mmCIF file of C-alpha atoms in Angstrom:
data_model
loop_
_atom_site.group_PDB
_atom_site.id
_atom_site.type_symbol
_atom_site.label_atom_id
_atom_site.label_comp_id
_atom_site.label_asym_id
_atom_site.label_seq_id
_atom_site.Cartn_x
_atom_site.Cartn_y
_atom_site.Cartn_z
ATOM 1 C CA MET A 1 35.398 28.115 -75.618
ATOM 2 C CA LYS A 2 33.307 30.721 -77.406
ATOM 3 C CA SER A 3 31.678 33.594 -75.586
ATOM 4 C CA GLY A 4 28.216 32.411 -76.635
ATOM 5 C CA ASP A 5 28.613 28.989 -75.067
ATOM 6 C CA HIS A 6 27.066 28.334 -71.645
ATOM 7 C CA ALA A 7 28.711 26.120 -69.056
ATOM 8 C CA ALA A 8 26.418 23.543 -67.460
ATOM 9 C CA ILE A 9 27.063 22.442 -63.885
ATOM 10 C CA ASP A 10 25.490 19.194 -62.702
ATOM 11 C CA VAL A 11 24.382 19.222 -59.028
ATOM 12 C CA PRO A 12 23.879 15.707 -57.653
ATOM 13 C CA GLU A 13 20.492 15.061 -56.023
ATOM 14 C CA SER A 14 20.451 14.277 -52.334
ATOM 15 C CA SER A 15 20.038 10.668 -51.352
ATOM 16 C CA ALA A 16 16.623 11.366 -49.793
ATOM 17 C CA VAL A 17 15.278 12.924 -52.982
ATOM 18 C CA ALA A 18 16.875 10.290 -55.196
ATOM 19 C CA LYS A 19 15.221 7.517 -53.198
ATOM 20 C CA GLY A 20 11.877 9.320 -53.057
ATOM 21 C CA LYS A 21 11.804 9.654 -49.252
ATOM 22 C CA ALA A 22 9.411 12.116 -47.656
ATOM 23 C CA PRO A 23 10.641 14.506 -44.966
ATOM 24 C CA LEU A 24 10.320 13.305 -41.380
ATOM 25 C CA ILE A 25 7.143 15.220 -40.439
ATOM 26 C CA ALA A 26 4.338 13.491 -38.518
ATOM 27 C CA THR A 27 1.029 13.398 -40.336
ATOM 28 C CA PRO A 28 -2.162 14.572 -38.559
ATOM 29 C CA ARG A 29 -3.261 10.940 -38.212
ATOM 30 C CA GLU A 30 0.018 10.008 -36.518
ATOM 31 C CA GLN A 31 -0.257 12.998 -34.188
ATOM 32 C CA LYS A 32 -3.830 12.024 -33.284
ATOM 33 C CA SER A 33 -2.728 8.422 -32.701
ATOM 34 C CA GLY A 34 0.009 9.577 -30.337
ATOM 35 C CA PHE A 35 -2.425 11.758 -28.416
ATOM 36 C CA LYS A 36 -4.902 8.886 -28.078
ATOM 37 C CA LYS A 37 -2.123 6.624 -26.873
ATOM 38 C CA GLY A 38 -1.267 9.197 -24.224
ATOM 39 C CA LEU A 39 -4.923 9.269 -23.168
ATOM 40 C CA GLY A 40 -4.867 5.479 -22.933
ATOM 41 C CA ILE A 41 -1.813 5.512 -20.658
ATOM 42 C CA PHE A 42 -3.405 8.169 -18.449
ATOM 43 C CA ASP A 43 -6.607 6.095 -18.367
ATOM 44 C CA PHE A 44 -4.643 3.051 -17.185
ATOM 45 C CA LEU A 45 -2.919 5.012 -14.404
ATOM 46 C CA LEU A 46 -6.220 6.496 -13.231
ATOM 47 C CA ARG A 47 -7.729 3.019 -13.052
ATOM 48 C CA LEU A 48 -4.888 1.857 -10.826
ATOM 49 C CA GLY A 49 -5.564 4.781 -8.496
ATOM 50 C CA ALA A 50 -9.293 4.062 -8.476
ATOM 51 C CA ILE A 51 -8.648 0.401 -7.634
ATOM 52 C CA ILE A 52 -6.567 1.402 -4.616
ATOM 53 C CA ALA A 53 -9.183 3.901 -3.398
ATOM 54 C CA ALA A 54 -12.159 1.554 -3.898
ATOM 55 C CA LEU A 55 -10.552 -1.448 -2.232
ATOM 56 C CA ALA A 56 -9.248 0.734 0.600
ATOM 57 C CA ALA A 57 -12.788 2.032 1.188
ATOM 58 C CA ALA A 58 -14.245 -1.488 1.222
ATOM 59 C CA ALA A 59 -11.502 -2.877 3.475
ATOM 60 C CA THR A 60 -11.643 0.028 5.927
ATOM 61 C CA MET A 61 -15.406 -0.143 6.267
ATOM 62 C CA GLY A 62 -15.403 -3.958 6.393
ATOM 63 C CA THR A 63 -12.959 -4.022 9.293
ATOM 64 C CA SER A 64 -14.546 -1.171 11.274
ATOM 65 C CA ASP A 65 -15.464 -2.495 14.697
ATOM 66 C CA GLU A 66 -15.156 -1.156 18.214
ATOM 67 C CA THR A 67 -16.198 -2.577 21.577
ATOM 68 C CA LEU A 68 -16.314 -0.327 24.609
ATOM 69 C CA PRO A 69 -14.264 -1.490 27.617
ATOM 70 C CA PHE A 70 -17.288 -1.507 29.938
ATOM 71 C CA PHE A 71 -20.421 -3.620 29.810
ATOM 72 C CA THR A 72 -23.370 -4.622 31.947
ATOM 73 C CA GLN A 73 -24.728 -8.003 32.865
ATOM 74 C CA PHE A 74 -27.028 -7.999 29.857
ATOM 75 C CA PHE A 75 -25.448 -5.596 27.352
ATOM 76 C CA GLN A 76 -22.092 -5.223 25.664
ATOM 77 C CA PHE A 77 -21.574 -1.925 23.873
ATOM 78 C CA GLU A 78 -20.233 -2.615 20.406
ATOM 79 C CA ALA A 79 -20.353 -0.830 17.048
ATOM 80 C CA SER A 80 -19.700 -2.651 13.795
ATOM 81 C CA TYR A 81 -20.367 -1.960 10.134
ATOM 82 C CA ASP A 82 -22.761 -4.922 9.864
ATOM 83 C CA ASP A 83 -25.057 -3.314 12.421
ATOM 84 C CA LEU A 84 -26.264 -1.001 9.660
ATOM 85 C CA PRO A 85 -27.555 -2.198 6.260
ATOM 86 C CA THR A 86 -26.275 1.011 4.659
ATOM 87 C CA PHE A 87 -22.693 0.191 5.615
ATOM 88 C CA MET A 88 -23.116 -3.389 4.408
ATOM 89 C CA PHE A 89 -24.345 -2.063 1.050
ATOM 90 C CA PHE A 90 -21.321 0.244 0.999
ATOM 91 C CA VAL A 91 -18.875 -2.634 1.492
ATOM 92 C CA ILE A 92 -20.515 -4.777 -1.193
ATOM 93 C CA ALA A 93 -20.738 -1.881 -3.663
ATOM 94 C CA MET A 94 -17.127 -0.756 -3.221
ATOM 95 C CA ALA A 95 -15.879 -4.342 -3.485
ATOM 96 C CA LEU A 96 -17.818 -4.737 -6.747
ATOM 97 C CA ILE A 97 -16.393 -1.474 -8.066
ATOM 98 C CA GLY A 98 -12.880 -2.570 -7.164
ATOM 99 C CA GLY A 99 -13.420 -5.897 -8.922
ATOM 100 C CA TYR A 100 -14.799 -4.182 -12.018
ATOM 101 C CA LEU A 101 -11.837 -1.801 -12.185
ATOM 102 C CA VAL A 102 -9.405 -4.723 -11.998
ATOM 103 C CA LEU A 103 -11.236 -6.487 -14.833
ATOM 104 C CA SER A 104 -11.235 -3.279 -16.883
ATOM 105 C CA LEU A 105 -7.430 -3.058 -16.940
ATOM 106 C CA PRO A 106 -6.999 -5.379 -19.979
ATOM 107 C CA PHE A 107 -9.443 -3.241 -21.971
ATOM 108 C CA SER A 108 -7.518 -0.148 -20.955
ATOM 109 C CA ILE A 109 -4.320 -1.786 -22.229
ATOM 110 C CA VAL A 110 -6.063 -2.483 -25.553
ATOM 111 C CA THR A 111 -6.774 1.244 -25.916
ATOM 112 C CA ILE A 112 -3.026 1.871 -25.518
ATOM 113 C CA VAL A 113 -1.935 -0.777 -28.010
ATOM 114 C CA ARG A 114 -4.722 0.032 -30.495
ATOM 115 C CA PRO A 115 -5.545 3.714 -29.927
ATOM 116 C CA HIS A 116 -7.975 3.831 -32.886
ATOM 117 C CA ALA A 117 -10.144 0.947 -31.599
ATOM 118 C CA VAL A 118 -13.628 2.261 -30.789
ATOM 119 C CA ALA A 119 -15.315 -0.812 -29.263
ATOM 120 C CA PRO A 120 -13.193 -1.177 -26.075
ATOM 121 C CA ARG A 121 -13.284 2.562 -25.444
ATOM 122 C CA LEU A 122 -17.066 2.682 -25.852
ATOM 123 C CA LEU A 123 -17.491 -0.352 -23.552
ATOM 124 C CA LEU A 124 -15.358 1.278 -20.861
ATOM 125 C CA PHE A 125 -17.274 4.530 -21.254
ATOM 126 C CA ILE A 126 -20.637 2.824 -20.608
ATOM 127 C CA LEU A 127 -19.430 0.634 -17.735
ATOM 128 C CA ASP A 128 -17.587 3.525 -16.088
ATOM 129 C CA ILE A 129 -20.846 5.497 -15.984
ATOM 130 C CA VAL A 130 -22.576 2.549 -14.282
ATOM 131 C CA ALA A 131 -19.685 2.231 -11.813
ATOM 132 C CA LEU A 132 -19.781 5.976 -11.142
ATOM 133 C CA THR A 133 -23.513 5.804 -10.364
ATOM 134 C CA LEU A 134 -23.104 2.895 -7.960
ATOM 135 C CA THR A 135 -20.109 4.452 -6.209
ATOM 136 C CA THR A 136 -21.894 7.776 -5.778
ATOM 137 C CA ALA A 137 -24.976 6.049 -4.336
ATOM 138 C CA ALA A 138 -22.929 4.001 -1.865
ATOM 139 C CA GLY A 139 -20.789 6.945 -0.796
ATOM 140 C CA ALA A 140 -23.733 9.317 -0.367
ATOM 141 C CA ALA A 141 -25.757 6.801 1.656
ATOM 142 C CA ALA A 142 -22.817 6.049 3.938
ATOM 143 C CA ALA A 143 -22.037 9.762 4.309
ATOM 144 C CA ALA A 144 -25.570 10.393 5.599
ATOM 145 C CA ILE A 145 -25.154 7.731 8.305
ATOM 146 C CA VAL A 146 -21.707 9.035 9.236
ATOM 147 C CA TYR A 147 -23.156 12.536 9.605
ATOM 148 C CA LEU A 148 -25.821 11.216 11.982
ATOM 149 C CA ALA A 149 -23.167 9.294 13.910
ATOM 150 C CA HIS A 150 -21.193 12.497 14.408
ATOM 151 C CA ASN A 151 -24.040 14.952 15.027
ATOM 152 C CA GLY A 152 -27.172 12.941 15.761
ATOM 153 C CA ASN A 153 -30.660 14.293 15.131
ATOM 154 C CA PRO A 154 -32.485 15.757 18.144
ATOM 155 C CA ASN A 155 -35.778 15.949 16.238
ATOM 156 C CA THR A 156 -35.907 12.164 15.957
ATOM 157 C CA ASN A 157 -34.020 11.430 19.206
ATOM 158 C CA TRP A 158 -31.071 9.910 17.320
ATOM 159 C CA LEU A 159 -28.037 10.296 19.512
ATOM 160 C CA ALA A 160 -24.522 10.984 18.270
ATOM 161 C CA ILE A 161 -22.383 7.918 18.983
ATOM 162 C CA CYS A 162 -18.977 9.193 17.925
ATOM 163 C CA GLN A 163 -18.210 10.558 21.382
ATOM 164 C CA GLN A 164 -18.310 6.979 22.657
ATOM 165 C CA PHE A 165 -17.155 5.108 19.539
ATOM 166 C CA GLY A 166 -14.411 7.427 18.350
ATOM 167 C CA ASP A 167 -12.249 4.847 16.579
ATOM 168 C CA PHE A 168 -15.237 3.358 14.774
ATOM 169 C CA CYS A 169 -16.312 6.765 13.490
ATOM 170 C CA GLN A 170 -12.798 7.572 12.285
ATOM 171 C CA GLU A 171 -12.667 4.357 10.295
ATOM 172 C CA VAL A 172 -16.065 4.744 8.642
ATOM 173 C CA SER A 173 -15.345 8.410 7.903
ATOM 174 C CA GLY A 174 -12.079 7.430 6.218
ATOM 175 C CA ALA A 175 -13.922 4.830 4.140
ATOM 176 C CA VAL A 176 -16.437 7.438 2.969
ATOM 177 C CA VAL A 177 -13.619 9.819 2.000
ATOM 178 C CA ALA A 178 -11.940 7.037 0.002
ATOM 179 C CA SER A 179 -15.226 6.336 -1.781
ATOM 180 C CA PHE A 180 -15.525 9.956 -2.887
ATOM 181 C CA VAL A 181 -11.943 9.853 -4.127
ATOM 182 C CA THR A 182 -13.072 6.904 -6.251
ATOM 183 C CA VAL A 183 -16.018 8.996 -7.491
ATOM 184 C CA VAL A 184 -13.679 11.793 -8.614
ATOM 185 C CA VAL A 185 -11.389 9.355 -10.429
ATOM 186 C CA LEU A 186 -14.327 7.658 -12.155
ATOM 187 C CA MET A 187 -15.626 11.054 -13.280
ATOM 188 C CA SER A 188 -12.202 11.743 -14.771
ATOM 189 C CA LEU A 189 -12.267 8.381 -16.558
ATOM 190 C CA VAL A 190 -15.692 9.106 -18.059
ATOM 191 C CA LEU A 191 -14.531 12.511 -19.309
ATOM 192 C CA LEU A 192 -11.337 10.963 -20.677
ATOM 193 C CA SER A 193 -13.270 8.324 -22.591
ATOM 194 C CA GLY A 194 -15.637 10.967 -23.921
ATOM 195 C CA VAL A 195 -12.737 13.026 -25.282
ATOM 196 C CA ALA A 196 -11.152 9.948 -26.863
ATOM 197 C CA LEU A 197 -14.428 8.904 -28.506
ATOM 198 C CA LYS A 198 -15.009 12.404 -29.874
ATOM 199 C CA MET A 199 -11.641 12.270 -31.637
ATOM 200 C CA HIS A 200 -12.646 9.200 -33.707
#
Protein backbone atom coordinates (compact mmCIF):
# COMPACT_ATOMS: atom_id res chain seq x y z
CA MET A 1 0.00 0.00 0.00
CA LYS A 2 1.41 3.38 -0.99
CA SER A 3 1.53 6.29 1.39
CA GLY A 4 -0.73 8.35 -0.86
CA ASP A 5 -3.54 5.82 -0.82
CA HIS A 6 -6.50 6.38 1.53
CA ALA A 7 -8.28 3.54 3.28
CA ALA A 8 -12.07 3.63 3.04
CA ILE A 9 -14.14 2.19 5.88
CA ASP A 10 -17.78 1.33 5.18
CA VAL A 11 -20.14 1.95 8.13
CA PRO A 12 -23.44 0.08 7.75
CA GLU A 13 -26.58 2.22 8.08
CA SER A 14 -28.88 1.50 10.98
CA SER A 15 -32.00 -0.47 10.23
CA ALA A 16 -34.23 2.53 11.05
CA VAL A 17 -32.43 4.77 8.58
CA ALA A 18 -32.22 2.06 5.94
CA LYS A 19 -35.98 1.50 6.13
CA GLY A 20 -36.74 5.23 6.18
CA LYS A 21 -38.37 5.21 9.64
CA ALA A 22 -38.85 8.49 11.47
CA PRO A 23 -37.84 8.80 15.12
CA LEU A 24 -40.53 8.05 17.68
CA ILE A 25 -41.51 11.65 18.53
CA ALA A 26 -45.18 12.65 18.80
CA THR A 27 -46.26 15.32 16.36
CA PRO A 28 -48.14 18.42 17.62
CA ARG A 29 -51.37 17.02 16.15
CA GLU A 30 -50.93 13.75 18.05
CA GLN A 31 -50.20 15.63 21.26
CA LYS A 32 -53.32 17.77 20.78
CA SER A 33 -55.38 14.64 20.06
CA GLY A 34 -54.17 13.04 23.28
CA PHE A 35 -55.01 16.15 25.27
CA LYS A 36 -58.51 16.30 23.77
CA LYS A 37 -59.01 12.64 24.56
CA GLY A 38 -58.07 13.36 28.16
CA LEU A 39 -60.61 16.19 28.22
CA GLY A 40 -63.22 13.80 26.87
CA ILE A 41 -62.55 11.25 29.62
CA PHE A 42 -62.73 13.98 32.27
CA ASP A 43 -65.98 15.21 30.69
CA PHE A 44 -67.46 11.71 30.94
CA LEU A 45 -66.50 11.36 34.62
CA LEU A 46 -67.94 14.78 35.45
CA ARG A 47 -71.21 13.81 33.80
CA LEU A 48 -71.44 10.70 35.96
CA GLY A 49 -70.98 12.86 39.05
CA ALA A 50 -73.59 15.34 37.85
CA ILE A 51 -76.07 12.52 37.23
CA ILE A 52 -75.66 11.28 40.80
CA ALA A 53 -76.06 14.78 42.26
CA ALA A 54 -79.09 15.71 40.12
CA LEU A 55 -80.97 12.48 40.72
CA ALA A 56 -80.12 12.59 44.43
CA ALA A 57 -81.55 16.12 44.62
CA ALA A 58 -84.75 15.10 42.83
CA ALA A 59 -85.19 11.93 44.89
CA THR A 60 -84.50 13.65 48.22
CA MET A 61 -86.92 16.47 47.52
CA GLY A 62 -89.53 14.11 46.04
CA THR A 63 -89.57 11.94 49.16
CA SER A 64 -89.51 14.80 51.69
CA ASP A 65 -92.55 14.45 53.91
CA GLU A 66 -93.16 14.78 57.62
CA THR A 67 -96.31 14.47 59.72
CA LEU A 68 -96.31 15.73 63.29
CA PRO A 69 -97.36 13.18 65.94
CA PHE A 70 -100.20 15.38 67.22
CA PHE A 71 -103.34 16.54 65.46
CA THR A 72 -106.71 18.08 66.20
CA GLN A 73 -110.18 17.00 65.26
CA PHE A 74 -110.05 19.02 62.07
CA PHE A 75 -106.35 19.45 61.26
CA GLN A 76 -103.38 17.17 60.76
CA PHE A 77 -100.03 18.92 60.69
CA GLU A 78 -98.07 17.70 57.69
CA ALA A 79 -95.34 19.14 55.47
CA SER A 80 -94.64 17.74 52.02
CA TYR A 81 -92.81 18.96 48.94
CA ASP A 82 -96.03 19.03 46.88
CA ASP A 83 -97.48 21.64 49.23
CA LEU A 84 -95.30 24.21 47.47
CA PRO A 85 -95.22 24.73 43.68
CA THR A 86 -91.58 25.82 43.93
CA PHE A 87 -90.54 22.44 45.30
CA MET A 88 -92.60 20.65 42.65
CA PHE A 89 -90.81 22.68 39.96
CA PHE A 90 -87.52 21.73 41.62
CA VAL A 91 -88.29 18.00 41.45
CA ILE A 92 -89.37 18.17 37.81
CA ALA A 93 -86.39 20.31 36.79
CA MET A 94 -83.79 18.13 38.53
CA ALA A 95 -85.35 14.97 37.12
CA LEU A 96 -85.16 16.48 33.62
CA ILE A 97 -81.54 17.47 34.17
CA GLY A 98 -80.70 13.97 35.37
CA GLY A 99 -82.39 12.48 32.31
CA TYR A 100 -80.55 14.84 29.97
CA LEU A 101 -77.19 14.00 31.54
CA VAL A 102 -77.85 10.27 31.09
CA LEU A 103 -78.72 10.83 27.42
CA SER A 104 -75.60 12.96 26.96
CA LEU A 105 -73.26 10.11 27.94
CA PRO A 106 -73.11 8.57 24.42
CA PHE A 107 -72.12 11.95 22.96
CA SER A 108 -69.44 12.27 25.61
CA ILE A 109 -68.11 8.84 24.60
CA VAL A 110 -67.98 10.02 20.97
CA THR A 111 -65.72 12.90 22.03
CA ILE A 112 -63.36 10.32 23.55
CA VAL A 113 -63.32 8.01 20.54
CA ARG A 114 -63.18 10.88 18.01
CA PRO A 115 -61.45 13.75 19.84
CA HIS A 116 -61.35 15.95 16.70
CA ALA A 117 -65.13 15.78 16.10
CA VAL A 118 -66.62 19.26 16.50
CA ALA A 119 -70.37 18.58 16.15
CA PRO A 120 -70.92 16.46 19.31
CA ARG A 121 -68.77 18.79 21.39
CA LEU A 122 -70.65 21.86 20.16
CA LEU A 123 -74.02 20.15 20.81
CA LEU A 124 -73.00 19.29 24.36
CA PHE A 125 -71.73 22.82 24.90
CA ILE A 126 -75.09 24.36 23.93
CA LEU A 127 -77.24 21.86 25.84
CA ASP A 128 -75.04 22.07 28.93
CA ILE A 129 -75.63 25.83 29.04
CA VAL A 130 -79.40 25.25 28.89
CA ALA A 131 -79.15 22.61 31.62
CA LEU A 132 -77.01 24.94 33.75
CA THR A 133 -79.63 27.71 33.44
CA LEU A 134 -82.49 25.42 34.44
CA THR A 135 -80.57 23.90 37.35
CA THR A 136 -79.57 27.31 38.67
CA ALA A 137 -83.17 28.56 38.46
CA ALA A 138 -84.56 25.52 40.28
CA GLY A 139 -81.88 25.57 42.96
CA ALA A 140 -82.17 29.31 43.60
CA ALA A 141 -85.97 29.20 43.83
CA ALA A 142 -85.89 26.27 46.24
CA ALA A 143 -83.14 27.91 48.30
CA ALA A 144 -85.34 30.98 48.83
CA ILE A 145 -88.18 28.82 50.19
CA VAL A 146 -85.79 26.85 52.39
CA TYR A 147 -84.45 30.11 53.82
CA LEU A 148 -87.98 31.22 54.70
CA ALA A 149 -88.67 27.81 56.24
CA HIS A 150 -85.64 28.20 58.49
CA ASN A 151 -85.92 31.90 59.35
CA GLY A 152 -89.40 33.06 58.39
CA ASN A 153 -90.18 36.68 57.55
CA PRO A 154 -91.68 38.79 60.35
CA ASN A 155 -92.52 41.63 57.95
CA THR A 156 -94.99 39.42 56.10
CA ASN A 157 -95.96 37.25 59.11
CA TRP A 158 -94.39 34.14 57.54
CA LEU A 159 -93.45 31.84 60.37
CA ALA A 160 -90.40 29.60 60.43
CA ILE A 161 -91.57 25.98 60.30
CA CYS A 162 -88.27 24.17 60.74
CA GLN A 163 -88.57 24.15 64.52
CA GLN A 164 -91.63 21.94 64.13
CA PHE A 165 -90.74 20.11 60.90
CA GLY A 166 -87.05 19.47 61.49
CA ASP A 167 -86.70 16.31 59.40
CA PHE A 168 -88.54 17.87 56.47
CA CYS A 169 -86.26 20.91 56.50
CA GLN A 170 -83.14 18.73 56.64
CA GLU A 171 -84.27 16.80 53.59
CA VAL A 172 -85.16 19.82 51.47
CA SER A 173 -81.94 21.57 52.52
CA GLY A 174 -79.94 18.53 51.44
CA ALA A 175 -81.73 18.52 48.09
CA VAL A 176 -80.86 22.19 47.53
CA VAL A 177 -77.20 21.51 48.36
CA ALA A 178 -77.15 18.63 45.87
CA SER A 179 -78.64 20.91 43.21
CA PHE A 180 -75.86 23.45 43.67
CA VAL A 181 -73.30 20.67 43.42
CA THR A 182 -74.90 19.89 40.06
CA VAL A 183 -74.59 23.58 39.12
CA VAL A 184 -70.85 23.55 39.87
CA VAL A 185 -70.31 20.39 37.83
CA LEU A 186 -72.30 21.77 34.89
CA MET A 187 -70.23 24.96 35.00
CA SER A 188 -67.11 22.81 34.82
CA LEU A 189 -68.54 20.92 31.84
CA VAL A 190 -69.29 24.17 29.99
CA LEU A 191 -65.75 25.44 30.60
CA LEU A 192 -64.32 22.08 29.54
CA SER A 193 -66.27 22.11 26.29
CA GLY A 194 -65.22 25.70 25.64
CA VAL A 195 -61.54 24.79 26.02
CA ALA A 196 -61.94 21.77 23.74
CA LEU A 197 -63.72 23.81 21.07
CA LYS A 198 -61.06 26.52 21.18
CA MET A 199 -58.39 23.93 20.41
CA HIS A 200 -60.03 22.98 17.07
